[in-house]
């Protein structure tokens, strides 16, 4: 969404209510009973004015701008305990995510949007160059091959016709290298013919968190491209 | 995937981490020895694999990870509440990526009350966000020795290597 579009849509009231998808339940937000079951179950209730019922009331009374400009959408973990318990099936998580999507991108807190931008630009949230990525995974694989039972283990990136595509969470090639090997050990002993993409290997899609459907679609599309290009049988849904 | 690339499924299959682990174990492609993981552990249901998957796709992955735990762990228990009514670790929805650390600590107190009640020395999770959050919070809640492991890690650590 362009800056102009963001401004145009967020000047209005009752926009979140109209825009938020009625999922998982076809239940309009107006059906809220105000019972507070959502708030009673939420571990964040009471923190800096946060509570799920208040978010629903803000949406229903047209206080979209106040909600969007506040910290509230970013304190929610979108865990859905509130809507799971809601007697009317109000889709509270989608209200939060829609509010997040209407926040000007430069004001999205922390690393969420920065990671999305980096992934769109470089193929992973870290901005790690391909040669560094290849070095890290091959280095960890060689080390693993020194362990008993795994001596013939090799990593094959971009292997055409592989049985399984494995994407990686960026933290595993960043600060948690030691956790790369768990799946590889399982694959090796199971005789799984797996491969990892050489580029665009990111298995994480922070568009989900930032409320950015366009970015999310692009990142999912890259996985589809790998599967088609390399003619891979099965996708392992990113961890 | 289902929304944007529905024809993907005409050309390829897609498997969750649970489908894969279960298939390898059931078919005998991998063998495990649960006595290799004797620690008293608890399984934590991530929101997305459980409650939200149930809500959005009509299927929550509650039983599969527990079956996998049964194969690989010799002494594990459930937290209460669990499954659909579980408490979030406090790091979900990208909150782990925000600067709001004090708020995250506050959020996690519910999870750590549960963990204390269960009296376990290890938490097993199949989610990277939960893993990162629980590991960071163990220090905040004065449980620096609490082990936090991935579900596939405990499978890997129970593998029987035939030489």
PDB file of C-alpha atoms in Angstrom, chain A residues 23-24 40-45 47-48 71 74-85 93-94 100 109-112 148-150 164 169 171-172 176 178-179 181-183 185-187 189-193 206 208-209 213-214 216-217 220-224 227-228 231-239, chain B residues 1-5 8-9 11-21 24 29-31 47-49 51-52 54-57 62 81 83-88 90-95 97-100 103-104 106-110 126-129 131-132 135 150 152-153 155-157 159-163:
ATOM      1  CA  UNK A  23     -12.217 -15.113   9.557  1.00  0.00           C
ATOM      2  CA  UNK A  24     -12.298 -17.640  11.089  1.00  0.00           C
ATOM      3  CA  UNK A  40     -10.278 -11.960  31.350  1.00  0.00           C
ATOM      4  CA  UNK A  41      -8.344 -14.604  29.422  1.00  0.00           C
ATOM      5  CA  UNK A  42      -5.659 -12.339  27.993  1.00  0.00           C
ATOM      6  CA  UNK A  43      -2.311 -12.217  29.839  1.00  0.00           C
ATOM      7  CA  UNK A  44      -1.746  -8.677  28.552  1.00  0.00           C
ATOM      8  CA  UNK A  45      -4.946  -7.149  29.960  1.00  0.00           C
ATOM      9  CA  UNK A  47      -0.798  -3.370  30.649  1.00  0.00           C
ATOM     10  CA  UNK A  48      -0.641   0.226  29.456  1.00  0.00           C
ATOM     11  CA  UNK A  71       1.154   0.813  20.915  1.00  0.00           C
ATOM     12  CA  UNK A  74       1.911  -4.329  18.865  1.00  0.00           C
ATOM     13  CA  UNK A  75       1.440  -5.531  22.445  1.00  0.00           C
ATOM     14  CA  UNK A  76      -0.935  -8.248  21.247  1.00  0.00           C
ATOM     15  CA  UNK A  77       0.740 -11.571  20.326  1.00  0.00           C
ATOM     16  CA  UNK A  78      -2.230 -12.501  18.105  1.00  0.00           C
ATOM     17  CA  UNK A  79      -2.435 -15.769  20.063  1.00  0.00           C
ATOM     18  CA  UNK A  80      -6.221 -15.926  19.563  1.00  0.00           C
ATOM     19  CA  UNK A  81      -7.064 -17.046  23.083  1.00  0.00           C
ATOM     20  CA  UNK A  82      -9.562 -14.176  23.194  1.00  0.00           C
ATOM     21  CA  UNK A  83     -11.443 -15.084  20.026  1.00  0.00           C
ATOM     22  CA  UNK A  84     -11.304 -18.811  20.829  1.00  0.00           C
ATOM     23  CA  UNK A  85     -13.174 -18.025  24.043  1.00  0.00           C
ATOM     24  CA  UNK A  93      -6.958 -11.130  15.816  1.00  0.00           C
ATOM     25  CA  UNK A  94      -7.930  -9.809  12.401  1.00  0.00           C
ATOM     26  CA  UNK A 100      -1.217  -3.048  12.164  1.00  0.00           C
ATOM     27  CA  UNK A 109       8.169  -0.856  15.749  1.00  0.00           C
ATOM     28  CA  UNK A 110      11.332  -2.924  15.996  1.00  0.00           C
ATOM     29  CA  UNK A 111      12.595  -5.291  13.335  1.00  0.00           C
ATOM     30  CA  UNK A 112       9.325  -6.474  11.808  1.00  0.00           C
ATOM     31  CA  UNK A 148      29.653 -41.011  14.097  1.00  0.00           C
ATOM     32  CA  UNK A 149      26.975 -42.283  11.748  1.00  0.00           C
ATOM     33  CA  UNK A 150      26.896 -39.208   9.507  1.00  0.00           C
ATOM     34  CA  UNK A 164      11.676 -32.350  -0.214  1.00  0.00           C
ATOM     35  CA  UNK A 169      14.688 -19.779   9.736  1.00  0.00           C
ATOM     36  CA  UNK A 171      18.310 -17.300  13.128  1.00  0.00           C
ATOM     37  CA  UNK A 172      19.730 -20.754  12.368  1.00  0.00           C
ATOM     38  CA  UNK A 176      21.999 -20.522  16.284  1.00  0.00           C
ATOM     39  CA  UNK A 178      24.148 -25.462  16.305  1.00  0.00           C
ATOM     40  CA  UNK A 179      20.419 -25.963  15.717  1.00  0.00           C
ATOM     41  CA  UNK A 181      21.752 -30.109  12.348  1.00  0.00           C
ATOM     42  CA  UNK A 182      18.661 -31.581  14.061  1.00  0.00           C
ATOM     43  CA  UNK A 183      16.602 -31.852  10.894  1.00  0.00           C
ATOM     44  CA  UNK A 185      20.357 -35.756  11.126  1.00  0.00           C
ATOM     45  CA  UNK A 186      16.765 -36.914  10.872  1.00  0.00           C
ATOM     46  CA  UNK A 187      16.769 -36.499   7.072  1.00  0.00           C
ATOM     47  CA  UNK A 189      18.973 -41.403   8.707  1.00  0.00           C
ATOM     48  CA  UNK A 190      15.533 -41.402   7.066  1.00  0.00           C
ATOM     49  CA  UNK A 191      17.212 -41.398   3.648  1.00  0.00           C
ATOM     50  CA  UNK A 192      15.298 -38.217   2.746  1.00  0.00           C
ATOM     51  CA  UNK A 193      16.309 -36.641  -0.569  1.00  0.00           C
ATOM     52  CA  UNK A 206       7.159 -11.413   8.777  1.00  0.00           C
ATOM     53  CA  UNK A 208       2.176 -12.023   8.584  1.00  0.00           C
ATOM     54  CA  UNK A 209       3.075  -9.938  11.624  1.00  0.00           C
ATOM     55  CA  UNK A 213      -0.292  -9.037   2.470  1.00  0.00           C
ATOM     56  CA  UNK A 214       1.564  -7.942  -0.663  1.00  0.00           C
ATOM     57  CA  UNK A 216       3.611 -11.966   2.242  1.00  0.00           C
ATOM     58  CA  UNK A 217       2.401 -13.066  -1.163  1.00  0.00           C
ATOM     59  CA  UNK A 220       5.260 -17.287  -0.512  1.00  0.00           C
ATOM     60  CA  UNK A 221       5.570 -16.939  -4.305  1.00  0.00           C
ATOM     61  CA  UNK A 222       9.316 -17.461  -4.060  1.00  0.00           C
ATOM     62  CA  UNK A 223       8.767 -20.830  -2.421  1.00  0.00           C
ATOM     63  CA  UNK A 224       6.354 -21.775  -5.220  1.00  0.00           C
ATOM     64  CA  UNK A 227       9.251 -25.920  -6.147  1.00  0.00           C
ATOM     65  CA  UNK A 228       8.416 -25.455  -9.828  1.00  0.00           C
ATOM     66  CA  UNK A 231      10.626 -29.842  -9.829  1.00  0.00           C
ATOM     67  CA  UNK A 232      10.466 -30.849  -6.179  1.00  0.00           C
ATOM     68  CA  UNK A 233       7.911 -33.331  -4.980  1.00  0.00           C
ATOM     69  CA  UNK A 234       7.041 -32.099  -1.493  1.00  0.00           C
ATOM     70  CA  UNK A 235       7.357 -28.847   0.396  1.00  0.00           C
ATOM     71  CA  UNK A 236       8.159 -28.957   4.075  1.00  0.00           C
ATOM     72  CA  UNK A 237       6.089 -26.075   5.452  1.00  0.00           C
ATOM     73  CA  UNK A 238       8.563 -23.684   7.086  1.00  0.00           C
ATOM     74  CA  UNK A 239       9.039 -24.476  10.750  1.00  0.00           C
TER      75      UNK A 239
ATOM     76  CA  UNK B   1      -0.611 -20.759  -0.152  1.00  0.00           C
ATOM     77  CA  UNK B   2      -4.225 -21.922  -0.435  1.00  0.00           C
ATOM     78  CA  UNK B   3      -5.416 -18.371  -1.099  1.00  0.00           C
ATOM     79  CA  UNK B   4      -2.791 -17.091  -3.513  1.00  0.00           C
ATOM     80  CA  UNK B   5      -1.452 -20.200  -5.212  1.00  0.00           C
ATOM     81  CA  UNK B   8       0.340 -25.314  -6.244  1.00  0.00           C
ATOM     82  CA  UNK B   9      -1.309 -28.382  -4.778  1.00  0.00           C
ATOM     83  CA  UNK B  11       1.798 -30.033  -8.795  1.00  0.00           C
ATOM     84  CA  UNK B  12       3.314 -30.576  -5.351  1.00  0.00           C
ATOM     85  CA  UNK B  13       2.632 -31.988  -1.935  1.00  0.00           C
ATOM     86  CA  UNK B  14       3.151 -30.053   1.286  1.00  0.00           C
ATOM     87  CA  UNK B  15       3.916 -31.500   4.682  1.00  0.00           C
ATOM     88  CA  UNK B  16       4.008 -30.016   8.147  1.00  0.00           C
ATOM     89  CA  UNK B  17       6.849 -30.770  10.534  1.00  0.00           C
ATOM     90  CA  UNK B  18       4.483 -33.129  12.360  1.00  0.00           C
ATOM     91  CA  UNK B  19       3.500 -35.032   9.196  1.00  0.00           C
ATOM     92  CA  UNK B  20       7.164 -35.576   8.393  1.00  0.00           C
ATOM     93  CA  UNK B  21       8.276 -36.695  11.848  1.00  0.00           C
ATOM     94  CA  UNK B  24       9.488 -41.228   9.478  1.00  0.00           C
ATOM     95  CA  UNK B  29      12.585 -44.881   8.373  1.00  0.00           C
ATOM     96  CA  UNK B  30      14.078 -43.618  11.617  1.00  0.00           C
ATOM     97  CA  UNK B  31      14.372 -45.451  14.913  1.00  0.00           C
ATOM     98  CA  UNK B  47      -0.758 -20.827  19.144  1.00  0.00           C
ATOM     99  CA  UNK B  48      -0.291 -21.182  15.407  1.00  0.00           C
ATOM    100  CA  UNK B  49       0.006 -24.963  15.179  1.00  0.00           C
ATOM    101  CA  UNK B  51      -5.596 -23.105  18.327  1.00  0.00           C
ATOM    102  CA  UNK B  52      -5.154 -20.905  15.251  1.00  0.00           C
ATOM    103  CA  UNK B  54      -7.855 -25.318  14.306  1.00  0.00           C
ATOM    104  CA  UNK B  55      -9.753 -22.050  13.839  1.00  0.00           C
ATOM    105  CA  UNK B  56      -8.488 -21.249  10.348  1.00  0.00           C
ATOM    106  CA  UNK B  57      -8.015 -24.653   8.729  1.00  0.00           C
ATOM    107  CA  UNK B  62      -2.525 -31.276  19.214  1.00  0.00           C
ATOM    108  CA  UNK B  81      -4.223 -25.423  30.488  1.00  0.00           C
ATOM    109  CA  UNK B  83      -4.277 -27.539  23.658  1.00  0.00           C
ATOM    110  CA  UNK B  84      -6.915 -24.981  22.579  1.00  0.00           C
ATOM    111  CA  UNK B  85      -6.892 -23.148  25.876  1.00  0.00           C
ATOM    112  CA  UNK B  86      -3.124 -22.889  26.298  1.00  0.00           C
ATOM    113  CA  UNK B  87      -1.337 -19.670  27.176  1.00  0.00           C
ATOM    114  CA  UNK B  88       0.859 -18.065  24.533  1.00  0.00           C
ATOM    115  CA  UNK B  90       4.383 -14.178  25.070  1.00  0.00           C
ATOM    116  CA  UNK B  91       6.614 -13.858  22.014  1.00  0.00           C
ATOM    117  CA  UNK B  92       4.091 -14.532  19.255  1.00  0.00           C
ATOM    118  CA  UNK B  93       2.754 -12.324  16.487  1.00  0.00           C
ATOM    119  CA  UNK B  94       6.126 -10.691  15.970  1.00  0.00           C
ATOM    120  CA  UNK B  95       6.202  -9.173  19.464  1.00  0.00           C
ATOM    121  CA  UNK B  97      10.817  -8.328  17.234  1.00  0.00           C
ATOM    122  CA  UNK B  98       9.497  -5.234  19.012  1.00  0.00           C
ATOM    123  CA  UNK B  99      11.412  -3.251  21.619  1.00  0.00           C
ATOM    124  CA  UNK B 100       8.758  -3.937  24.277  1.00  0.00           C
ATOM    125  CA  UNK B 103       5.734  -6.093  28.391  1.00  0.00           C
ATOM    126  CA  UNK B 104       6.908  -9.465  27.050  1.00  0.00           C
ATOM    127  CA  UNK B 106       4.877  -9.516  32.042  1.00  0.00           C
ATOM    128  CA  UNK B 107       3.017 -11.521  29.407  1.00  0.00           C
ATOM    129  CA  UNK B 108       5.125 -14.628  30.056  1.00  0.00           C
ATOM    130  CA  UNK B 109       4.384 -14.827  33.763  1.00  0.00           C
ATOM    131  CA  UNK B 110       1.334 -17.018  33.036  1.00  0.00           C
ATOM    132  CA  UNK B 126       7.927 -26.947  17.664  1.00  0.00           C
ATOM    133  CA  UNK B 127       8.082 -23.174  17.047  1.00  0.00           C
ATOM    134  CA  UNK B 128      11.008 -20.789  16.660  1.00  0.00           C
ATOM    135  CA  UNK B 129       9.238 -17.834  18.268  1.00  0.00           C
ATOM    136  CA  UNK B 131      11.793 -21.223  21.551  1.00  0.00           C
ATOM    137  CA  UNK B 132      13.366 -17.759  21.492  1.00  0.00           C
ATOM    138  CA  UNK B 135      14.737 -19.290  26.423  1.00  0.00           C
ATOM    139  CA  UNK B 150      12.769 -28.043  19.569  1.00  0.00           C
ATOM    140  CA  UNK B 152      12.801 -32.166  16.127  1.00  0.00           C
ATOM    141  CA  UNK B 153      15.801 -31.707  18.414  1.00  0.00           C
ATOM    142  CA  UNK B 155      13.775 -36.583  17.997  1.00  0.00           C
ATOM    143  CA  UNK B 156      17.338 -36.090  16.695  1.00  0.00           C
ATOM    144  CA  UNK B 157      18.758 -36.712  20.156  1.00  0.00           C
ATOM    145  CA  UNK B 159      17.930 -41.316  17.098  1.00  0.00           C
ATOM    146  CA  UNK B 160      19.324 -44.819  17.027  1.00  0.00           C
ATOM    147  CA  UNK B 161      22.370 -44.884  14.767  1.00  0.00           C
ATOM    148  CA  UNK B 162      22.973 -48.346  13.342  1.00  0.00           C
ATOM    149  CA  UNK B 163      26.606 -48.840  12.527  1.00  0.00           C
TER     150      UNK B 163
END
